[in-house]
Every structure is written in C-alpha cells, then in structure tokens.
XYZ file of C-alpha atoms in Angstrom:
700
model
C -55.937 5.062 2.969
C -55.808 1.368 4.358
C -54.607 0.593 0.732
C -51.797 3.149 0.788
C -50.636 2.071 4.144
C -50.180 -1.261 3.115
C -48.388 -0.704 -0.052
C -45.948 1.719 2.032
C -45.220 -1.338 4.602
C -44.887 -3.988 1.504
C -42.253 -1.529 -0.247
C -40.395 -1.167 3.582
C -40.692 -4.932 4.063
C -39.108 -5.409 0.499
C -36.302 -2.662 1.144
C -35.591 -4.582 4.549
C -35.529 -8.233 3.351
C -32.966 -7.108 0.414
C -30.433 -6.273 3.405
C -30.391 -9.877 4.402
C -31.067 -11.859 1.088
C -28.348 -14.279 0.798
C -25.697 -14.386 -2.025
C -27.406 -15.428 -5.185
C -25.762 -18.745 -6.935
C -26.252 -17.217 -10.279
C -24.101 -14.136 -9.254
C -23.424 -11.910 -12.241
C -20.259 -10.112 -13.018
C -19.610 -7.081 -15.916
C -17.546 -7.321 -18.990
C -14.530 -6.503 -17.347
C -14.842 -8.838 -14.448
C -16.521 -7.265 -11.571
C -19.295 -8.273 -9.585
C -22.696 -6.655 -10.138
C -23.592 -6.607 -6.553
C -21.400 -5.541 -3.603
C -21.833 -8.404 -1.323
C -20.769 -10.900 -4.297
C -17.217 -8.778 -4.907
C -14.442 -6.830 -2.841
C -14.492 -3.621 -1.034
C -11.660 -1.055 -1.201
C -11.242 1.086 1.807
C -10.115 4.032 0.403
C -9.230 5.858 3.612
C -8.357 9.374 3.717
C -8.319 9.450 -0.031
C -10.294 12.993 -1.513
C -13.397 12.646 -3.808
C -11.228 13.835 -6.946
C -8.567 11.429 -5.785
C -10.779 8.276 -6.102
C -12.417 9.569 -9.490
C -8.908 10.054 -10.755
C -7.944 6.650 -9.680
C -11.233 4.823 -10.736
C -9.734 2.927 -13.845
C -7.184 1.616 -11.506
C -9.728 0.441 -8.535
C -11.476 -1.708 -11.340
C -8.578 -3.088 -13.111
C -7.717 -4.100 -9.222
C -10.642 -5.956 -9.466
C -12.909 -4.060 -6.459
C -16.257 -3.772 -6.959
C -16.975 -1.140 -4.428
C -15.478 1.363 -2.844
C -15.909 2.824 0.849
C -15.527 6.531 1.511
C -14.006 8.311 4.808
C -17.191 9.723 6.301
C -18.631 12.739 3.646
C -20.572 15.021 6.285
C -19.540 18.430 7.636
C -16.820 17.821 9.960
C -14.841 19.224 12.770
C -12.166 21.902 11.347
C -9.302 20.912 13.533
C -5.443 22.072 14.055
C -6.175 25.017 11.955
C -7.880 23.074 8.750
C -4.311 21.107 8.204
C -4.329 17.729 6.000
C -2.092 15.840 7.595
C -3.142 12.165 8.801
C -1.614 12.632 12.123
C 0.042 15.935 12.974
C -1.391 19.505 11.764
C -4.563 17.582 11.222
C -5.919 14.117 12.176
C -7.595 11.430 10.405
C -10.534 11.121 13.019
C -11.827 14.602 12.504
C -14.033 13.718 9.795
C -15.337 11.016 12.360
C -16.680 14.151 14.260
C -19.940 15.721 12.344
C -20.802 19.340 12.960
C -23.703 18.936 10.419
C -25.527 16.368 8.409
C -25.142 17.602 5.025
C -23.064 16.251 2.068
C -18.959 17.538 1.953
C -16.574 18.432 4.152
C -12.891 19.929 4.043
C -11.055 17.029 4.257
C -12.480 15.236 1.170
C -14.078 17.682 -0.694
C -17.438 19.281 -1.423
C -20.983 17.750 -2.717
C -20.482 18.644 -6.031
C -17.315 16.758 -6.305
C -18.966 13.879 -4.618
C -21.278 13.678 -7.307
C -18.641 13.783 -9.938
C -17.133 10.841 -8.176
C -20.177 8.738 -7.887
C -20.878 9.596 -12.219
C -17.495 8.013 -12.461
C -17.586 5.089 -10.495
C -20.969 4.012 -12.111
C -19.443 4.357 -15.446
C -16.879 1.251 -14.321
C -19.811 -0.729 -12.928
C -18.464 0.129 -9.068
C -20.372 0.995 -6.173
C -19.952 3.456 -4.054
C -20.103 2.897 0.024
C -20.248 5.791 2.308
C -18.958 5.616 5.725
C -21.221 7.480 7.852
C -21.517 8.492 11.562
C -24.870 8.717 12.840
C -24.377 7.957 16.573
C -22.926 11.094 17.479
C -21.316 14.275 16.487
C -18.035 16.094 17.402
C -17.071 16.612 21.364
C -16.577 20.570 20.573
C -20.108 22.071 21.188
C -19.715 25.264 19.888
C -18.867 23.832 16.333
C -22.017 21.792 16.090
C -24.561 23.454 13.932
C -27.405 25.228 15.411
C -30.389 23.872 14.040
C -29.068 20.262 15.116
C -28.548 21.689 18.556
C -31.920 23.277 18.694
C -33.787 20.439 17.467
C -37.628 20.014 18.809
C -37.212 17.617 21.657
C -33.876 17.797 21.969
C -31.096 16.408 19.715
C -28.341 14.749 22.377
C -28.601 12.650 25.053
C -27.705 13.760 28.209
C -24.039 13.758 29.303
C -24.489 12.395 33.011
C -23.029 9.089 33.028
C -20.204 7.014 31.580
C -20.395 4.678 28.536
C -19.818 1.104 29.422
C -19.688 -2.358 26.837
C -21.036 -4.280 29.562
C -24.722 -2.449 30.213
C -26.583 -1.863 27.148
C -28.084 1.160 28.650
C -25.074 3.162 29.071
C -23.715 1.472 25.917
C -26.305 3.350 23.826
C -27.374 6.165 25.780
C -24.034 8.066 27.171
C -21.254 9.703 25.329
C -18.520 7.607 23.714
C -15.216 9.764 24.578
C -16.790 13.180 25.391
C -18.656 13.178 21.835
C -22.103 14.421 21.667
C -24.333 11.483 21.465
C -27.358 11.633 19.283
C -30.614 11.493 20.947
C -31.575 8.772 18.412
C -34.824 8.152 20.062
C -35.979 11.506 18.854
C -38.198 11.168 15.556
C -36.805 14.515 14.457
C -33.125 13.542 14.497
C -34.450 10.103 12.858
C -36.022 12.139 10.127
C -32.971 14.207 9.731
C -30.683 11.230 9.569
C -32.891 9.820 7.313
C -33.075 12.858 4.762
C -28.877 13.113 4.919
C -28.916 9.370 3.578
C -31.605 10.051 0.965
C -29.430 12.856 -0.109
C -26.287 10.565 -0.242
C -28.018 8.069 -2.245
C -29.919 11.091 -4.427
C -26.089 12.178 -4.795
C -24.841 8.897 -6.120
C -24.055 6.657 -3.194
C -25.021 3.036 -3.561
C -24.927 2.263 0.206
C -23.701 2.697 3.741
C -21.472 1.560 6.352
C -22.310 2.842 9.932
C -19.940 3.773 12.751
C -20.229 2.976 16.104
C -23.399 1.100 15.184
C -23.779 -1.448 18.367
C -23.869 1.964 20.281
C -27.418 2.619 18.828
C -30.354 1.243 20.636
C -32.897 -1.261 18.890
C -36.410 -1.725 19.193
C -36.103 -4.795 21.191
C -33.270 -3.755 23.841
C -35.168 -3.982 27.003
C -37.535 -7.092 25.862
C -34.680 -8.944 25.167
C -33.386 -8.826 28.705
C -36.641 -8.530 30.884
C -34.953 -10.220 33.716
C -32.253 -7.083 33.954
C -34.227 -4.056 33.199
C -37.698 -5.173 34.552
C -39.380 -1.942 34.256
C -36.398 0.171 35.338
C -32.820 0.804 34.418
C -30.418 -0.496 36.993
C -31.340 1.158 40.453
C -30.047 4.899 39.565
C -32.213 7.549 38.233
C -31.972 8.432 34.411
C -32.866 11.353 31.927
C -34.304 8.551 29.740
C -36.762 5.940 31.244
C -37.067 2.420 29.874
C -39.870 3.364 27.839
C -37.846 5.920 26.266
C -34.654 3.251 25.941
C -35.769 1.781 22.789
C -36.424 3.246 19.179
C -37.084 2.371 15.871
C -34.256 4.399 14.721
C -32.751 1.646 12.484
C -35.906 0.312 10.645
C -36.596 4.201 10.184
C -33.169 5.304 8.662
C -32.513 2.169 6.761
C -35.268 2.773 4.620
C -33.557 5.117 2.694
C -32.901 3.309 -0.897
C -29.476 2.327 -0.523
C -28.575 -1.660 -1.837
C -26.039 -2.248 0.659
C -25.684 -1.171 4.231
C -23.909 -2.344 7.002
C -22.768 -1.440 11.061
C -19.314 -1.446 12.527
C -19.925 -3.764 15.559
C -17.290 -4.876 17.301
C -17.248 -7.831 19.019
C -14.301 -7.116 21.055
C -15.120 -5.324 24.260
C -16.818 -5.348 27.615
C -15.843 -9.192 28.778
C -15.226 -10.721 25.516
C -11.632 -11.016 24.533
C -10.086 -12.874 21.426
C -8.387 -16.169 21.963
C -6.921 -18.831 19.639
C -8.966 -21.208 21.030
C -12.370 -19.234 20.184
C -14.949 -20.944 18.262
C -18.289 -19.536 16.288
C -21.401 -19.616 18.881
C -20.238 -17.648 21.962
C -22.799 -15.329 23.596
C -22.496 -11.871 22.785
C -25.856 -10.621 23.227
C -25.091 -8.079 26.184
C -22.901 -6.085 23.977
C -22.598 -6.076 20.390
C -25.420 -8.353 19.633
C -24.276 -9.245 16.363
C -27.264 -11.377 15.591
C -29.917 -8.980 16.481
C -28.737 -6.588 14.098
C -28.760 -9.154 11.228
C -32.582 -8.321 11.391
C -31.900 -5.128 10.113
C -28.466 -4.884 8.078
C -25.255 -6.677 7.640
C -22.335 -5.997 10.590
C -18.724 -6.233 10.738
C -17.046 -9.538 11.901
C -14.105 -8.011 13.738
C -13.162 -11.715 15.770
C -12.526 -13.190 12.152
C -9.928 -10.144 11.402
C -8.029 -11.437 14.860
C -8.237 -14.937 13.638
C -6.689 -14.328 9.736
C -3.823 -11.693 11.179
C -2.846 -14.223 13.608
C -3.180 -17.383 10.685
C -0.835 -14.785 8.907
C 1.827 -13.611 11.131
C 2.411 -17.277 12.489
C 2.271 -18.815 9.044
C -0.401 -21.397 10.621
C -3.223 -21.352 8.181
C -4.710 -24.600 9.575
C -7.891 -25.333 7.669
C -10.181 -25.707 10.548
C -8.645 -22.549 12.211
C -9.523 -20.235 9.319
C -12.598 -22.028 8.522
C -14.320 -20.868 11.645
C -15.821 -17.214 11.145
C -15.893 -17.248 14.768
C -19.308 -15.581 15.111
C -21.444 -15.316 17.889
C -24.574 -17.360 18.778
C -27.045 -17.049 16.069
C -25.259 -15.314 13.530
C -24.862 -16.179 9.824
C -21.654 -15.923 7.881
C -23.616 -14.640 4.567
C -24.380 -11.589 6.843
C -20.975 -9.944 7.817
C -18.398 -7.779 6.299
C -14.436 -9.207 7.019
C -11.517 -7.527 6.774
C -7.749 -8.375 7.633
C -7.387 -4.819 9.331
C -9.560 -1.785 9.335
C -8.673 1.688 10.357
C -9.477 1.458 13.586
C -6.783 -1.481 14.489
C -4.430 0.157 12.199
C -4.421 3.257 14.043
C -5.475 2.238 17.796
C -4.165 -0.922 18.084
C -1.179 -0.710 15.381
C -1.990 -3.629 13.449
C 0.914 -2.369 10.993
C 3.195 -3.682 13.730
C 1.542 -6.845 13.396
C 1.847 -7.757 9.676
C 4.094 -6.456 6.758
C 2.458 -5.983 3.083
C 3.043 -9.785 2.543
C 1.475 -11.338 5.103
C -1.497 -8.583 4.833
C -1.749 -10.207 1.248
C -1.745 -13.693 2.285
C -4.634 -13.064 4.866
C -6.327 -11.170 2.421
C -6.327 -14.414 -0.011
C -8.312 -16.110 2.839
C -11.016 -13.784 3.236
C -11.663 -12.512 -0.217
C -11.687 -16.032 -2.102
C -14.177 -17.671 0.621
C -17.767 -17.930 -0.135
C -19.332 -16.197 2.687
C -19.260 -12.360 4.004
C -17.956 -9.490 2.043
C -14.114 -8.287 2.389
C -13.247 -5.029 2.683
C -9.459 -4.465 2.325
C -8.377 -1.384 4.101
C -5.571 1.026 2.221
C -2.740 1.699 4.275
C -1.040 5.568 3.733
C 1.554 5.694 0.745
C 5.113 4.788 2.540
C 3.412 3.398 5.570
C 6.051 0.883 7.272
C 5.955 -0.496 10.907
C 8.556 2.581 12.297
C 6.253 5.442 10.347
C 2.584 3.967 9.714
C 1.429 7.338 8.320
C 4.233 7.338 5.609
C 3.814 10.467 3.360
C 1.190 11.293 5.938
C -1.468 13.362 3.368
C -4.973 13.323 3.955
C -6.733 13.835 0.207
C -3.635 11.900 -1.384
C -3.991 8.151 -2.620
C -2.525 5.519 -0.292
C -0.291 2.141 -0.600
C -0.115 0.691 -4.012
C -0.984 -2.480 -2.082
C -4.367 -2.908 -3.532
C -2.864 -2.986 -6.980
C -0.200 -6.157 -5.883
C -0.962 -8.943 -8.374
C -1.723 -11.297 -5.672
C -4.722 -8.914 -4.504
C -5.712 -8.306 -7.947
C -6.186 -12.250 -8.827
C -7.618 -12.965 -5.626
C -10.502 -10.582 -6.206
C -11.512 -11.528 -9.730
C -11.139 -15.309 -8.482
C -14.217 -13.931 -5.997
C -16.043 -12.231 -8.593
C -16.109 -15.160 -10.894
C -16.808 -17.902 -7.925
C -19.373 -15.638 -6.195
C -22.448 -18.046 -4.811
C -20.243 -21.372 -5.590
C -19.367 -24.151 -3.087
C -15.996 -23.989 -0.839
C -13.540 -26.339 0.420
C -10.367 -25.283 2.650
C -7.958 -28.139 3.196
C -4.447 -28.545 3.801
C -3.468 -31.348 1.458
C 0.307 -31.475 1.934
C -0.509 -31.952 5.824
C 1.294 -29.002 6.596
C -0.459 -25.682 7.973
C 1.733 -23.557 5.930
C -0.013 -24.260 2.943
C -3.551 -23.887 2.507
C -5.977 -24.482 -0.401
C -9.275 -22.629 -0.782
C -11.330 -24.371 -3.438
C -14.691 -22.953 -5.113
C -16.739 -23.981 -8.129
C -17.782 -27.230 -9.487
C -16.839 -28.861 -12.342
C -15.318 -26.965 -15.515
C -15.966 -23.681 -13.285
C -13.754 -24.535 -10.588
C -10.721 -23.037 -9.470
C -8.084 -22.843 -6.249
C -6.357 -20.012 -4.153
C -3.197 -21.502 -3.095
C -1.547 -19.964 0.066
C 2.232 -21.091 0.576
C 3.671 -19.517 3.823
C 6.869 -21.225 4.008
C 9.982 -19.755 3.255
C 10.653 -22.444 -0.045
C 8.756 -22.989 -3.028
C 6.387 -26.078 -3.174
C 6.159 -28.236 -6.037
C 2.609 -30.428 -5.610
C 3.350 -33.521 -7.062
C -0.338 -35.048 -6.931
C -2.016 -33.625 -4.181
C -5.718 -34.232 -3.412
C -8.345 -31.527 -4.324
C -12.170 -31.877 -3.686
C -14.033 -29.556 -6.066
C -11.457 -28.928 -9.136
C -12.598 -30.901 -12.042
C -9.405 -32.409 -13.913
C -7.815 -30.129 -16.614
C -5.138 -27.893 -17.295
C -5.710 -24.123 -15.201
C -3.547 -21.289 -15.890
C -2.067 -19.990 -12.721
C -2.760 -16.128 -13.082
C 0.162 -14.362 -10.546
C 3.028 -15.704 -11.912
C 1.744 -17.363 -15.389
C 2.511 -21.108 -14.813
C -0.013 -23.938 -15.326
C -1.545 -26.055 -12.611
C -2.667 -29.500 -13.876
C -5.294 -31.291 -11.981
C -5.589 -34.993 -13.129
C -7.189 -37.764 -11.444
C -8.578 -35.677 -8.629
C -5.250 -34.486 -7.893
C -3.200 -31.387 -7.992
C 0.310 -30.692 -9.910
C 2.483 -27.681 -10.070
C 4.230 -24.982 -8.016
C 3.917 -22.126 -6.192
C 6.477 -19.764 -4.725
C 7.878 -19.476 -1.473
C 5.679 -16.923 1.055
C 3.525 -16.013 -1.642
C -0.544 -16.494 -3.088
C -1.273 -18.577 -6.190
C -4.488 -18.314 -7.933
C -5.553 -20.927 -10.750
C -9.054 -21.233 -12.677
C -10.131 -20.422 -16.183
C -10.888 -17.040 -16.483
C -13.089 -15.693 -19.190
C -13.581 -11.950 -17.778
C -11.112 -9.240 -19.586
C -10.092 -6.822 -16.553
C -8.848 -3.220 -17.470
C -5.073 -2.471 -17.788
C -3.259 -0.923 -15.075
C -1.391 2.554 -16.036
C 1.846 1.843 -17.276
C 4.138 1.524 -14.094
C 7.173 0.337 -12.764
C 7.954 0.110 -8.924
C 10.571 -1.657 -6.517
C 9.757 -2.385 -2.985
C 13.111 -0.884 -1.870
C 13.593 2.661 -2.822
C 16.854 4.150 -3.650
C 19.084 4.242 -0.495
C 22.004 2.629 1.596
C 21.431 -0.901 2.988
C 23.184 -2.191 6.189
C 22.767 -5.943 5.487
C 25.090 -8.254 3.247
C 22.525 -8.112 0.283
C 19.040 -7.088 -0.143
C 16.119 -8.599 -2.014
C 14.120 -6.112 -3.851
C 10.596 -6.880 -5.185
C 9.557 -5.356 -8.555
C 6.004 -4.361 -9.758
C 5.690 -4.087 -13.521
C 1.718 -2.711 -14.028
C 0.478 -1.765 -17.610
C 3.960 -2.742 -18.953
C 5.416 -5.205 -21.446
C 8.659 -6.198 -22.806
C 10.383 -5.262 -19.510
C 13.924 -5.970 -18.658
C 16.614 -5.023 -16.200
C 20.284 -4.205 -15.706
C 22.209 -5.027 -12.564
C 26.120 -4.398 -12.877
C 26.972 -6.837 -15.865
C 23.740 -8.691 -15.365
C 20.856 -8.505 -17.673
C 17.822 -10.080 -17.922
C 14.013 -9.703 -18.597
C 11.283 -9.085 -15.779
C 7.746 -9.817 -15.164
C 5.537 -8.149 -12.460
C 6.363 -9.814 -8.860
C 10.111 -10.774 -9.683
C 12.445 -10.423 -7.264
C 16.251 -9.107 -7.530
C 19.184 -9.720 -5.247
C 21.345 -6.590 -4.546
C 24.705 -6.561 -3.111
C 25.838 -9.841 -2.992
C 29.312 -9.510 -4.414
C 29.295 -5.676 -3.507
C 31.886 -4.182 -1.475
C 31.143 -2.017 1.874
C 30.856 1.694 0.595
C 30.345 0.449 -2.818
C 27.231 1.523 -5.033
C 24.828 -0.643 -7.416
C 22.786 0.557 -10.022
C 19.444 -1.397 -10.907
C 17.781 0.068 -14.380
C 14.489 -1.150 -15.335
C 12.696 -0.813 -18.694
C 9.438 -1.741 -20.321
C 6.997 -0.593 -23.197
C 4.330 1.462 -21.909
C 0.784 1.018 -23.082
C 1.451 3.051 -26.551
C 4.665 1.011 -26.775
C 7.086 3.956 -25.243
C 9.719 3.183 -23.414
C 9.705 3.877 -19.802
C 12.901 3.624 -17.653
C 13.586 3.764 -14.065
C 16.847 3.718 -11.906
C 17.622 2.692 -8.066
C 20.778 3.216 -6.843
C 21.645 1.136 -3.637
C 25.084 1.937 -1.374
C 26.044 -0.974 0.661
C 27.316 0.612 4.397
C 29.365 -1.251 7.065
C 26.729 -1.819 10.024
C 27.591 0.225 13.205
C 26.097 0.094 16.707
C 22.418 0.983 17.180
C 22.196 4.738 18.906
C 19.058 4.148 21.169
C 17.247 6.664 23.432
C 15.149 6.554 25.979
C 12.313 8.973 27.273
C 11.085 9.204 30.704
C 7.495 10.993 30.278
C 6.917 11.285 34.020
C 9.557 13.766 34.651
C 7.185 15.852 32.229
C 5.283 16.472 34.820
C 1.309 15.663 35.340
C 0.440 17.601 32.318
C 2.459 15.582 29.914
C 0.108 13.046 28.344
C 1.751 8.911 29.109
C 0.135 7.157 26.910
C 1.798 7.809 23.624
C 5.514 9.550 22.912
C 6.963 9.991 19.293
C 10.501 10.691 18.284
C 11.356 13.227 15.545
C 15.085 12.577 14.350
C 16.460 14.987 11.813
C 20.267 15.753 10.506
C 21.741 19.145 10.695
C 20.070 21.419 8.083
C 17.112 18.844 7.804
C 18.839 16.803 5.006
C 17.224 13.548 6.225
C 14.708 12.760 8.945
C 13.180 9.317 10.187
C 9.430 10.622 8.337
C 7.724 13.419 8.969
C 6.333 15.425 11.544
C 5.823 13.898 14.761
C 8.318 11.320 13.706
C 7.854 7.881 14.879
C 5.935 6.649 17.713
C 8.420 5.156 20.513
C 8.162 1.589 22.056
C 6.132 1.653 25.441
C 8.029 -0.212 28.050
C 5.571 0.645 30.487
C 5.709 3.111 33.495
C 6.277 6.069 31.555
C 9.285 5.210 30.099
C 9.952 4.844 26.206
C 12.475 3.508 23.796
C 13.313 4.573 20.320
C 16.333 2.832 18.100
C 17.546 5.709 15.677
C 17.647 4.063 11.665
C 21.486 4.254 11.161
C 22.651 7.756 9.832
C 24.161 7.812 6.448
C 25.697 11.160 6.268
C 28.267 11.978 8.842
C 26.419 14.971 10.307
C 24.864 15.844 13.732
C 21.581 14.277 14.351
C 18.992 16.079 16.614
C 15.548 14.707 18.302
C 12.556 16.240 19.338
C 9.988 14.210 21.956
C 6.234 14.707 21.075
C 2.769 13.287 21.994
C 1.772 13.671 18.177
C -0.602 16.430 18.689
C 1.565 19.421 18.042
C 1.741 22.686 20.204
C 4.466 23.435 22.384
C 2.973 22.057 25.411
C 3.259 18.471 23.870
C 6.668 18.312 22.821
C 10.491 18.415 24.253
C 12.248 20.631 23.706
C 10.315 23.493 22.689
C 12.501 24.464 19.735
C 15.677 22.858 18.258
C 16.276 19.248 18.771
C 18.700 17.930 21.234
C 22.059 16.561 20.097
C 22.572 13.084 19.804
C 25.110 10.660 20.314
C 25.736 7.833 17.935
C 26.420 4.393 18.662
C 25.429 5.050 22.206
C 22.654 4.022 24.526
C 21.252 7.081 26.308
C 18.506 8.669 28.459
C 17.589 12.076 28.961
C 17.693 13.881 32.151
C 15.281 16.702 33.270
C 18.076 19.275 32.898
C 18.081 18.304 29.100
C 21.434 16.317 29.336
C 21.938 12.500 28.467
C 23.121 10.074 30.829
C 24.155 6.595 29.629
C 21.149 4.226 30.219
C 21.692 0.907 32.070
C-alpha cells in the first residue's frame, strides 16, 4: 500500500512539474512548421466559433502557423434570449460563460460528438486544442442549474451573503461575482466533479485548459501567506466559512487531469492596482491576483503586458526598454505567462476595438509573438468588426475575422515556431522608437522581426544587429532581401508594417484560394481611398482599375478615386489562378460622394426614468424600407458623454431616403428601447437632441 501511495505521489509530482518546465532550447516543429509543444507556438482564440466551424477551417489555421486553438467554454450553459445566436443582441457571448452542468457540449458551440470530431481533425494537423473552462461559478439563474449539482453532498455553492471584493482575499474567493453562483471549491465532492469533467474533456481530445476567473479560487496557502491579516479569523464579522475552510487543495486536485498545457486567467489590474506607462516589473500584487503564487500550480495570463503593447502600438512608441519589460508582479517569471494584445474581456468590456485598428493589433502581435518568453494568444475579432460596429456580422458559431491569416501575422507565427528556445535581443537601431528590431537565434539559425510604425518606408543602410550572422535573408512578408554584412543590416521595410527575415526551412500548408479587399464595394467621402489587397492561395494575380492594369501580390495597396469626379464610380477587378490553375475574379465598385455635414443625435437617458440602464445606449439607424442600416441590431454603441448623455454621429447616407433611429440598451425587449416600434424620423445634416415627448430639438 505504501509503495502504491508513493507511486501515485510521484505521478502527481511529475504532472505538476511539467506545468512550469522552462521552454526547451531544442524545441521541435512539425514538417509544416508548427511547434510540437503548445508553449513554444502561438494560440488562436477562436472566440464564439462552433466546433464544426473550427474543424472546417483547420487547414487554414495550420497554414496561418498557429500550433494551438482555444475554444470558447464547452460545458452545458444557460440558454438565454430564447436560444438566440447573436454575439450581442438576441443571444449573448457571455451565456457560454454561465455553466449549468459539467458535461461536454452546448447549444452555442455544438455537441460532444462534434467536439470529439474537431479534436481528431486538429490532431491530424499537429494542432492542440485548449478548452476555455469556467469552474469558479455557474449561471446566476438558479433554476437553470442542474439539480445534481445543486444538491451535491456538503453544499455545491458558497453562501450568497457577502460582497465580492478584489482588495480582500476571503471576499474575492468566497463571495459571488456579479450574482453568479460561486462554486464551493473547498468541497471535495465539487473538486471531484470538476476533475471528472476535465478528464472527460481530455478523453474526448482536449490537450489543455484555460481557467476562467482563476484568481477567484482559493489557494492552499491563502491564510498562511497573510497570518498578520487573518490570524485565525476572517476580519471581524461572522462568516459561514471559517478560516480552516477558507483554503483548499482545489488546484492541486483538479490540475491532475492529464492535460499538457494549463493556464489560469489572472487579471493583474483590479483592487488597488492600475496600469500606468511608467510601471515596471516587481510590483507587489500578492493580495489580489498573486501571480507568483499561481506559478507553482500552472501558467497564468499577464494582462499588464497587454496594456503595455497596446499603448506602444497606438502611440507608435516601440521603445525597446518599454516593450521588453513584461510588467510582472514580484516573483513571477516571464516563461510562465500567457500574453495577448487583446482578449475577449477587454474587447467587449473595455472596448479595445476603439483603441487599435487591425494594423495596430498586428504590430503589437509582432512584439509578443516573436519574443522568447510567454505563450501568445491571438484573439480573433468577429467578422466585419469595426470601431463603430464591434460585433460585425454578429453571429455565434461563425468564423471570425480573417486578420489571423494576414501575411504579417502568419510569418511572425512561423518565425516564433522556428526560433523557440533561442536567445532574443530587442533594440531601436536607428535611434527612433518607431522602429523596433526583435532578433532571435544565433549564427546561421537567426533572424529578425522588424516593426516600422512610421508613415514612411525605412531604408536600412547599415544599422547594427546583435544576434544575426552575416549573410542574405529572405524577408517573407513582401519577398524582398535583407542583407547582414559586418554586423550591420541593409534592406527596406514599408511604412506602418512588419517585416520578418530568417532562413525558413519549414514548408507551411497553403491557404484556400481567396481574394479579399480591405474596403468593400460602396461609396467614399474622401478625395481618394487606399485599399489593401489580400491574395491567399493564388498565383499570377493581376488588377484592372480604370485604364490601369498591373500585377498584384499579397499585401499590395491600391489608390482609388484620385482623379475621379464626385458622383462618379470606379471599378476594381482582381483576377488570379487558384491552386488548381482555375481563374477566379472579384470585382469591387466604389463611388466618390461629396462630403456633407454630419448628422449628430444626442440622447439623454435620464429622461427615460429610473428603470432605464444608464451605463450603455445603442443607436440603430436604418433607411426607409430597411435598404441600408448601420449594422445589425442593436446597432452601434453611442459615445458616453457623462451624466446620462450620449452622442452618435451617423454615417453619411448615400441614398436620398428617410432615415430612422431606435435607441436601446443592447439587451432587447420593449422596455429597453425607445421608441417601442418604428424608429424616429431623422433630419440629415443637423445636430438634434431627443425630447421626452419624442420630438427633436436643435442641440447646442
């Protein structure tokens, strides 16, 4: 019996040790260039994609250089809004973050059978599946929770008799967040139920887990780490759970599930900690997120570095010292973190889509994905997402944006895979913070990712490098040549782009044949527009624009309308050969429209009475007959001016038709919108505020 016990302990120790082993210097890649170990590659967050959609796009994900895919939560969840499948509207993305029963499969993403099929397809390509998992809480809707979970022996949930707080560890771990029923994670029966679910996921094909709200679950040493604070009691008020029941072995128990890669969502911001540009690693975060302590059990997120790279990209300040610092709490190690430019949380809750456009996201991605430490997660925005319409096509189950297939993203991914475990050197060799070199490797197996955030192309005529050996390197994004001679680099990187130069030996898969323009057919109000062209899985691409013809390659940009009169149209035709040699053609038509005065509407939510939610107002605008609108329902979120006042600038309407508007809070239902029926008439070219009687008044 003693020998058997020792054997089990040894196995558990081996599993735990594997969770924080450093990146191997001998990191391996597959024949198609993907990293064999998750931490050495990049993870695509296929947010809100269904299992079948992920399976259908597996070859595209592999061709993009992602070695792992993170799904949305896969457990049975709350069926809200009558089972609607909009990301926001009739349906909500966050319903799958409200578990009702710990079984595989839900109405938003698919069945357990479909999950298994997706995992099998992923493994054919050498791709790992990371499952987003919600094990801190269930839905706030008590009647929707499985009876077996509600009636589990020893209480399935913590008492809902206190207020959640990020400044007190007991309150952070034992009280409910936003009314969500908080699992009694101290209960061994609950621990076993969670462990059984995780093992079932692994049995079905999952390779790893992301644990939502991980810092809200207690650690074995939560009390002993702060004896001066708790000293045998929890504050001075009585609680259902005593100090002895405050801590638990939840994490050591549930992490022994057989997965190869596990990490917890631990947001450093919160409580008394706020990000600032002058922050540096080594700050004290022990009370709240306790990142350093979590590293004994699993990897964790590093959200502060997300703030850092977003700030760098939106300000064009890629100062090497600034972006090198991971902004880690005291005692934490960069090799044990998962990094991101943005996550679904800051995209939805903090509106990061208003901060960065796609190219700014890509430049920031080039920083985190090309670095030696950390495992980068690429959040895939919804298809068609814009600053004014973050939900885009607004569909759960559908594939998201094609940004993950951008040539710059792709080449950075393969560079990362090839250089895993090798040295890094970050520098601003031209003396400008707009230009960042991230060198990796040593000798012949070396390379560089170059970020040029300036609005001009950079011709490097002998700038110093630190790790690259002399020789010629192909720049894989645009196909040019980078030369290193005498420890100095020569070559050109275009304005506001990313270049990737190294000697690639892998043979990545080809993308499906696809032509895509950054600006769809329609009208434009400027003197001219610049259209980016994506050519994937095609050869011999050409274009015709008016009387001009020429060849095209992926990433080229075309100027539309420079010599076009107002009211006139111009047609762009792009042709190429697909992988079978068959010609494919796409046409785009653009009309140049004289810019007119903006139509601006104001809405005072206070006039709607105390029941109207004042924290968010959307404006849904549409033409007579519903020919055009400003996006699918609920429209576009209005700008919050404070004190209940909101503003929205309508996009210029091409057609000479009446335009109508409905104000709503984005949640649907008659009491959450005004008017409750047909929209209000708009007056184009004016600035108006809505009155309580439904009339408009000029706004000053």
